[in-house]
Tab-separated table of N, CA and C in Angstrom:
chain	number	residue	atom	x	y	z
A	1	UNK	N	19.242	32.732	40.487
A	1	UNK	CA	20.317	31.727	40.953
A	1	UNK	C	19.995	31.221	42.180
A	2	UNK	N	19.371	31.726	43.004
A	2	UNK	CA	18.813	30.729	44.393
A	2	UNK	C	18.251	29.425	43.387
A	3	UNK	N	17.480	29.522	42.701
A	3	UNK	CA	16.493	28.083	42.376
A	3	UNK	C	17.635	27.292	41.730
A	4	UNK	N	18.375	27.819	40.877
A	4	UNK	CA	19.551	26.554	40.219
A	4	UNK	C	20.288	26.018	40.797
A	5	UNK	N	20.837	26.855	42.171
A	5	UNK	CA	21.423	26.151	43.277
A	5	UNK	C	20.376	25.245	44.147
A	6	UNK	N	19.534	25.442	44.272
A	6	UNK	CA	17.966	24.555	44.844
A	6	UNK	C	18.109	23.370	44.200
A	7	UNK	N	17.961	23.619	42.747
A	7	UNK	CA	17.782	22.177	42.043
A	7	UNK	C	18.847	21.226	41.970
A	8	UNK	N	19.819	21.804	41.911
A	8	UNK	CA	21.305	21.181	41.962
A	8	UNK	C	21.268	20.293	43.058
A	9	UNK	N	21.354	21.245	44.050
A	9	UNK	CA	21.220	20.639	45.382
A	9	UNK	C	19.783	19.157	45.345
A	10	UNK	N	18.929	19.298	45.065
A	10	UNK	CA	18.178	18.321	45.118
A	10	UNK	C	18.222	17.237	44.019
A	11	UNK	N	18.668	17.559	43.168
A	11	UNK	CA	19.212	16.697	42.236
A	11	UNK	C	20.653	15.339	42.836
A	12	UNK	N	21.442	16.438	43.249
A	12	UNK	CA	22.221	15.600	43.785
A	12	UNK	C	21.976	14.509	44.700
A	13	UNK	N	21.012	15.065	45.790
A	13	UNK	CA	20.470	14.342	47.032
A	13	UNK	C	19.535	13.306	46.590
A	14	UNK	N	18.705	13.407	45.732
A	14	UNK	CA	18.004	12.820	45.002
A	14	UNK	C	18.747	11.075	44.599
A	15	UNK	N	19.955	11.842	43.762
A	15	UNK	CA	20.996	10.737	43.157
A	15	UNK	C	21.443	10.006	44.500
A	16	UNK	N	21.938	10.598	45.137
A	16	UNK	CA	22.213	9.982	46.871
A	16	UNK	C	21.638	8.729	47.238
A	17	UNK	N	20.387	9.406	47.409
A	17	UNK	CA	19.065	8.582	47.982
A	17	UNK	C	18.827	7.013	47.000
A	18	UNK	N	18.804	7.427	45.395
A	18	UNK	CA	18.596	6.684	44.785
A	18	UNK	C	19.805	5.384	44.791
A	19	UNK	N	21.052	6.214	45.105
A	19	UNK	CA	22.226	4.794	44.958
A	19	UNK	C	22.052	4.042	46.066
A	20	UNK	N	22.048	4.901	47.120
A	20	UNK	CA	21.384	3.693	48.657
A	20	UNK	C	20.366	2.766	48.138
A	21	UNK	N	19.405	3.283	48.049
A	21	UNK	CA	18.252	2.430	47.650
A	21	UNK	C	18.348	1.209	46.806
A	22	UNK	N	19.269	1.679	45.824
A	22	UNK	CA	19.676	0.127	44.386
A	22	UNK	C	20.512	-0.521	45.220
A	23	UNK	N	21.379	0.482	45.753
A	23	UNK	CA	22.651	-0.791	46.540
A	23	UNK	C	22.162	-2.071	47.081
A	24	UNK	N	21.148	-1.690	48.213
A	24	UNK	CA	20.771	-2.891	49.151
A	24	UNK	C	19.412	-3.088	48.584
A	25	UNK	N	18.892	-2.609	47.587
A	25	UNK	CA	17.741	-3.445	47.182
A	25	UNK	C	17.804	-4.244	46.119
A	26	UNK	N	18.673	-3.585	45.295
A	26	UNK	CA	18.843	-4.563	44.057
A	26	UNK	C	20.019	-5.133	43.990
A	27	UNK	N	21.138	-4.391	43.615
A	27	UNK	CA	22.471	-4.645	43.276
A	27	UNK	C	23.030	-5.660	44.498
A	28	UNK	N	22.823	-5.638	45.889
A	28	UNK	CA	23.559	-6.446	46.873
A	28	UNK	C	23.113	-7.885	46.357
A	29	UNK	N	21.909	-8.058	45.680
A	29	UNK	CA	21.394	-9.284	45.224
A	29	UNK	C	22.562	-10.455	44.560
A	30	UNK	N	23.118	-9.692	43.682
A	30	UNK	CA	24.483	-10.100	42.785
A	30	UNK	C	25.730	-9.752	43.280
A	31	UNK	N	26.024	-8.691	43.937
A	31	UNK	CA	27.629	-8.450	44.493
A	31	UNK	C	27.293	-7.550	45.879
A	32	UNK	N	27.648	-7.996	46.978
A	32	UNK	CA	27.895	-7.488	47.873
A	32	UNK	C	29.072	-5.900	47.748
A	33	UNK	N	29.912	-6.356	47.053
A	33	UNK	CA	31.140	-5.253	47.417
A	33	UNK	C	30.855	-3.816	46.550
A	34	UNK	N	29.962	-4.335	44.937
A	34	UNK	CA	29.683	-3.447	44.371
A	34	UNK	C	28.250	-2.769	44.930
A	35	UNK	N	27.617	-3.002	46.186
A	35	UNK	CA	26.676	-2.511	46.544
A	35	UNK	C	27.550	-1.626	47.656
A	36	UNK	N	28.438	-1.809	48.642
A	36	UNK	CA	29.397	-1.323	49.546
A	36	UNK	C	29.897	0.228	48.547
A	37	UNK	N	30.657	-0.287	47.173
A	37	UNK	CA	31.178	0.902	46.704
A	37	UNK	C	30.298	1.749	45.982
A	38	UNK	N	29.073	1.412	45.863
A	38	UNK	CA	27.661	2.491	45.410
A	38	UNK	C	27.576	3.452	46.782
A	39	UNK	N	27.347	2.623	47.915
A	39	UNK	CA	27.222	3.415	49.336
A	39	UNK	C	28.294	4.201	49.749
A	40	UNK	N	29.646	3.989	49.282
A	40	UNK	CA	30.641	5.076	49.201
A	40	UNK	C	30.711	6.086	48.554
A	41	UNK	N	30.131	5.536	47.539
A	41	UNK	CA	29.890	7.023	46.375
A	41	UNK	C	28.853	7.863	46.998
A	42	UNK	N	27.820	7.365	47.342
A	42	UNK	CA	26.641	8.027	47.728
A	42	UNK	C	26.825	8.520	49.008
A	43	UNK	N	28.075	8.071	49.733
A	43	UNK	CA	28.459	8.837	50.946
A	43	UNK	C	28.901	10.123	50.940
A	44	UNK	N	29.723	10.297	49.903
A	44	UNK	CA	30.648	11.270	49.430
A	44	UNK	C	29.556	12.390	49.013
A	45	UNK	N	28.639	12.305	48.169
A	45	UNK	CA	27.558	13.282	47.372
A	45	UNK	C	26.901	14.457	48.554
A	46	UNK	N	26.579	14.029	49.396
A	46	UNK	CA	25.741	15.234	50.511
A	46	UNK	C	26.860	16.503	50.939
A	47	UNK	N	28.251	16.428	51.225
A	47	UNK	CA	28.851	17.329	51.120
A	47	UNK	C	29.269	18.019	50.091
A	48	UNK	N	29.134	17.324	49.056
A	48	UNK	CA	29.292	18.176	47.461
A	48	UNK	C	28.387	18.735	47.505
A	49	UNK	N	27.178	18.133	47.428
A	49	UNK	CA	25.477	19.057	47.261
A	49	UNK	C	25.341	19.958	48.323
A	50	UNK	N	26.013	20.317	49.337
A	50	UNK	CA	26.055	21.400	50.311
A	50	UNK	C	26.945	22.369	50.125
A	51	UNK	N	27.964	22.007	49.394
A	51	UNK	CA	28.640	23.147	48.680
A	51	UNK	C	28.105	23.987	47.539
A	52	UNK	N	27.913	22.645	46.384
A	52	UNK	CA	26.975	23.412	45.327
A	52	UNK	C	25.661	24.400	46.054
A	53	UNK	N	24.793	23.739	47.025
A	53	UNK	CA	24.151	24.666	47.359
A	53	UNK	C	24.596	26.222	47.913
A	54	UNK	N	25.406	25.959	48.291
A	54	UNK	CA	25.853	27.165	49.193
A	54	UNK	C	26.837	28.275	48.478
A	55	UNK	N	27.347	27.871	47.304
A	55	UNK	CA	28.274	28.493	46.577
A	55	UNK	C	27.804	29.959	46.313
A	56	UNK	N	28.581	30.866	46.285
A	56	UNK	CA	27.940	32.244	45.333
A	56	UNK	C	27.935	32.331	44.246
A	57	UNK	N	26.753	32.551	43.496
A	57	UNK	CA	26.756	32.980	42.402
A	57	UNK	C	27.091	34.082	41.839
A	58	UNK	N	27.568	34.454	40.420
A	58	UNK	CA	27.665	35.744	40.230
A	58	UNK	C	27.060	36.883	40.182
A	59	UNK	N	25.783	36.522	40.165
A	59	UNK	CA	24.725	37.562	40.358
A	59	UNK	C	24.513	37.839	41.620
A	60	UNK	N	24.851	36.824	42.665
A	60	UNK	CA	24.240	36.860	44.107
A	60	UNK	C	24.641	38.242	45.045
A	61	UNK	N	24.219	38.750	46.031
A	61	UNK	CA	24.775	39.611	46.795
A	61	UNK	C	24.885	39.108	48.447
A	62	UNK	N	25.574	39.004	48.327
A	62	UNK	CA	26.062	38.719	50.109
A	62	UNK	C	26.544	39.357	51.037
A	63	UNK	N	27.521	39.296	51.651
A	63	UNK	CA	28.219	39.828	52.876
A	63	UNK	C	28.489	41.428	52.252
A	64	UNK	N	28.767	41.567	50.818
A	64	UNK	CA	29.485	42.595	50.475
A	64	UNK	C	27.963	43.873	50.114
A	65	UNK	N	26.967	43.060	50.022
A	65	UNK	CA	25.708	43.829	49.575
A	65	UNK	C	25.724	45.424	50.578
A	66	UNK	N	25.284	46.343	49.266
A	66	UNK	CA	24.984	47.557	50.570
A	66	UNK	C	23.627	47.456	51.074
A	67	UNK	N	23.659	47.771	52.611
A	67	UNK	CA	22.842	47.796	53.708
A	67	UNK	C	21.375	48.915	52.973
A	68	UNK	N	21.897	49.962	52.423
A	68	UNK	CA	20.907	51.048	52.453
A	68	UNK	C	20.902	52.028	53.390
A	69	UNK	N	21.882	51.913	53.958
A	69	UNK	CA	21.973	52.774	55.386
A	69	UNK	C	23.470	53.855	54.457
A	70	UNK	N	23.335	54.834	54.351
A	70	UNK	CA	24.719	55.476	53.136
A	70	UNK	C	25.813	55.816	54.302
A	71	UNK	N	25.754	56.023	55.202
A	71	UNK	CA	26.697	56.961	56.346
A	71	UNK	C	27.446	54.962	56.500
A	72	UNK	N	26.596	53.981	56.970
A	72	UNK	CA	27.238	52.564	57.078
A	72	UNK	C	28.163	52.193	55.636
A	73	UNK	N	27.072	52.554	54.458
A	73	UNK	CA	27.953	51.924	53.315
A	73	UNK	C	29.123	52.439	52.666
A	74	UNK	N	29.388	53.978	52.910
A	74	UNK	CA	30.553	54.910	53.190
A	74	UNK	C	31.705	54.040	53.910
A	75	UNK	N	31.235	54.092	55.146
A	75	UNK	CA	32.337	53.438	56.372
A	75	UNK	C	32.776	52.191	55.867
A	76	UNK	N	31.862	50.755	55.218
A	76	UNK	CA	32.236	49.900	54.505
A	76	UNK	C	33.203	50.022	53.663
A	77	UNK	N	32.969	50.703	52.690
A	77	UNK	CA	33.526	50.881	51.335
A	77	UNK	C	34.703	51.652	51.994
A	78	UNK	N	35.284	52.576	52.607
A	78	UNK	CA	36.379	53.299	52.911
A	78	UNK	C	37.032	51.893	53.772
A	79	UNK	N	36.657	51.014	54.484
A	79	UNK	CA	37.127	50.020	55.103
A	79	UNK	C	37.897	48.939	53.736
A	80	UNK	N	36.777	48.621	52.940
A	80	UNK	CA	37.585	47.689	51.868
A	80	UNK	C	38.157	48.176	50.951
A	81	UNK	N	38.514	49.438	50.748
A	81	UNK	CA	39.739	50.173	50.088
A	81	UNK	C	38.678	50.720	48.808
A	82	UNK	N	37.860	50.860	48.774
A	82	UNK	CA	36.886	51.190	47.503
A	82	UNK	C	37.001	52.442	47.072
A	83	UNK	N	36.862	53.528	48.575
A	83	UNK	CA	36.863	54.685	48.369
A	83	UNK	C	37.882	55.498	49.280
A	84	UNK	N	38.202	56.288	49.086
A	84	UNK	CA	39.045	56.779	50.125
A	84	UNK	C	38.727	57.760	51.121
A	85	UNK	N	39.022	58.047	52.430
A	85	UNK	CA	38.498	58.710	53.258
A	85	UNK	C	38.266	60.114	53.001
A	86	UNK	N	37.273	60.648	53.596
A	86	UNK	CA	36.565	62.057	53.345
A	86	UNK	C	37.566	62.996	53.579
């Protein structure tokens, strides 16, 4: 899953850089307002790319992953309401 998120991030950021380069290298020769609009769109892409890259996939294990210590895992399961107290 990590590779898919990383790939999506780089595609989005590549599109962002491409929009900036096209806006000020090519499009500004015909229309400055269109180049500015392209830059505004490109300005929104990095936060979206960060959200896409950091979202949790269905197979990812993050904060709720077992630690490997049985006593600690039992304690956290009890706190999370997965198991009752001993």
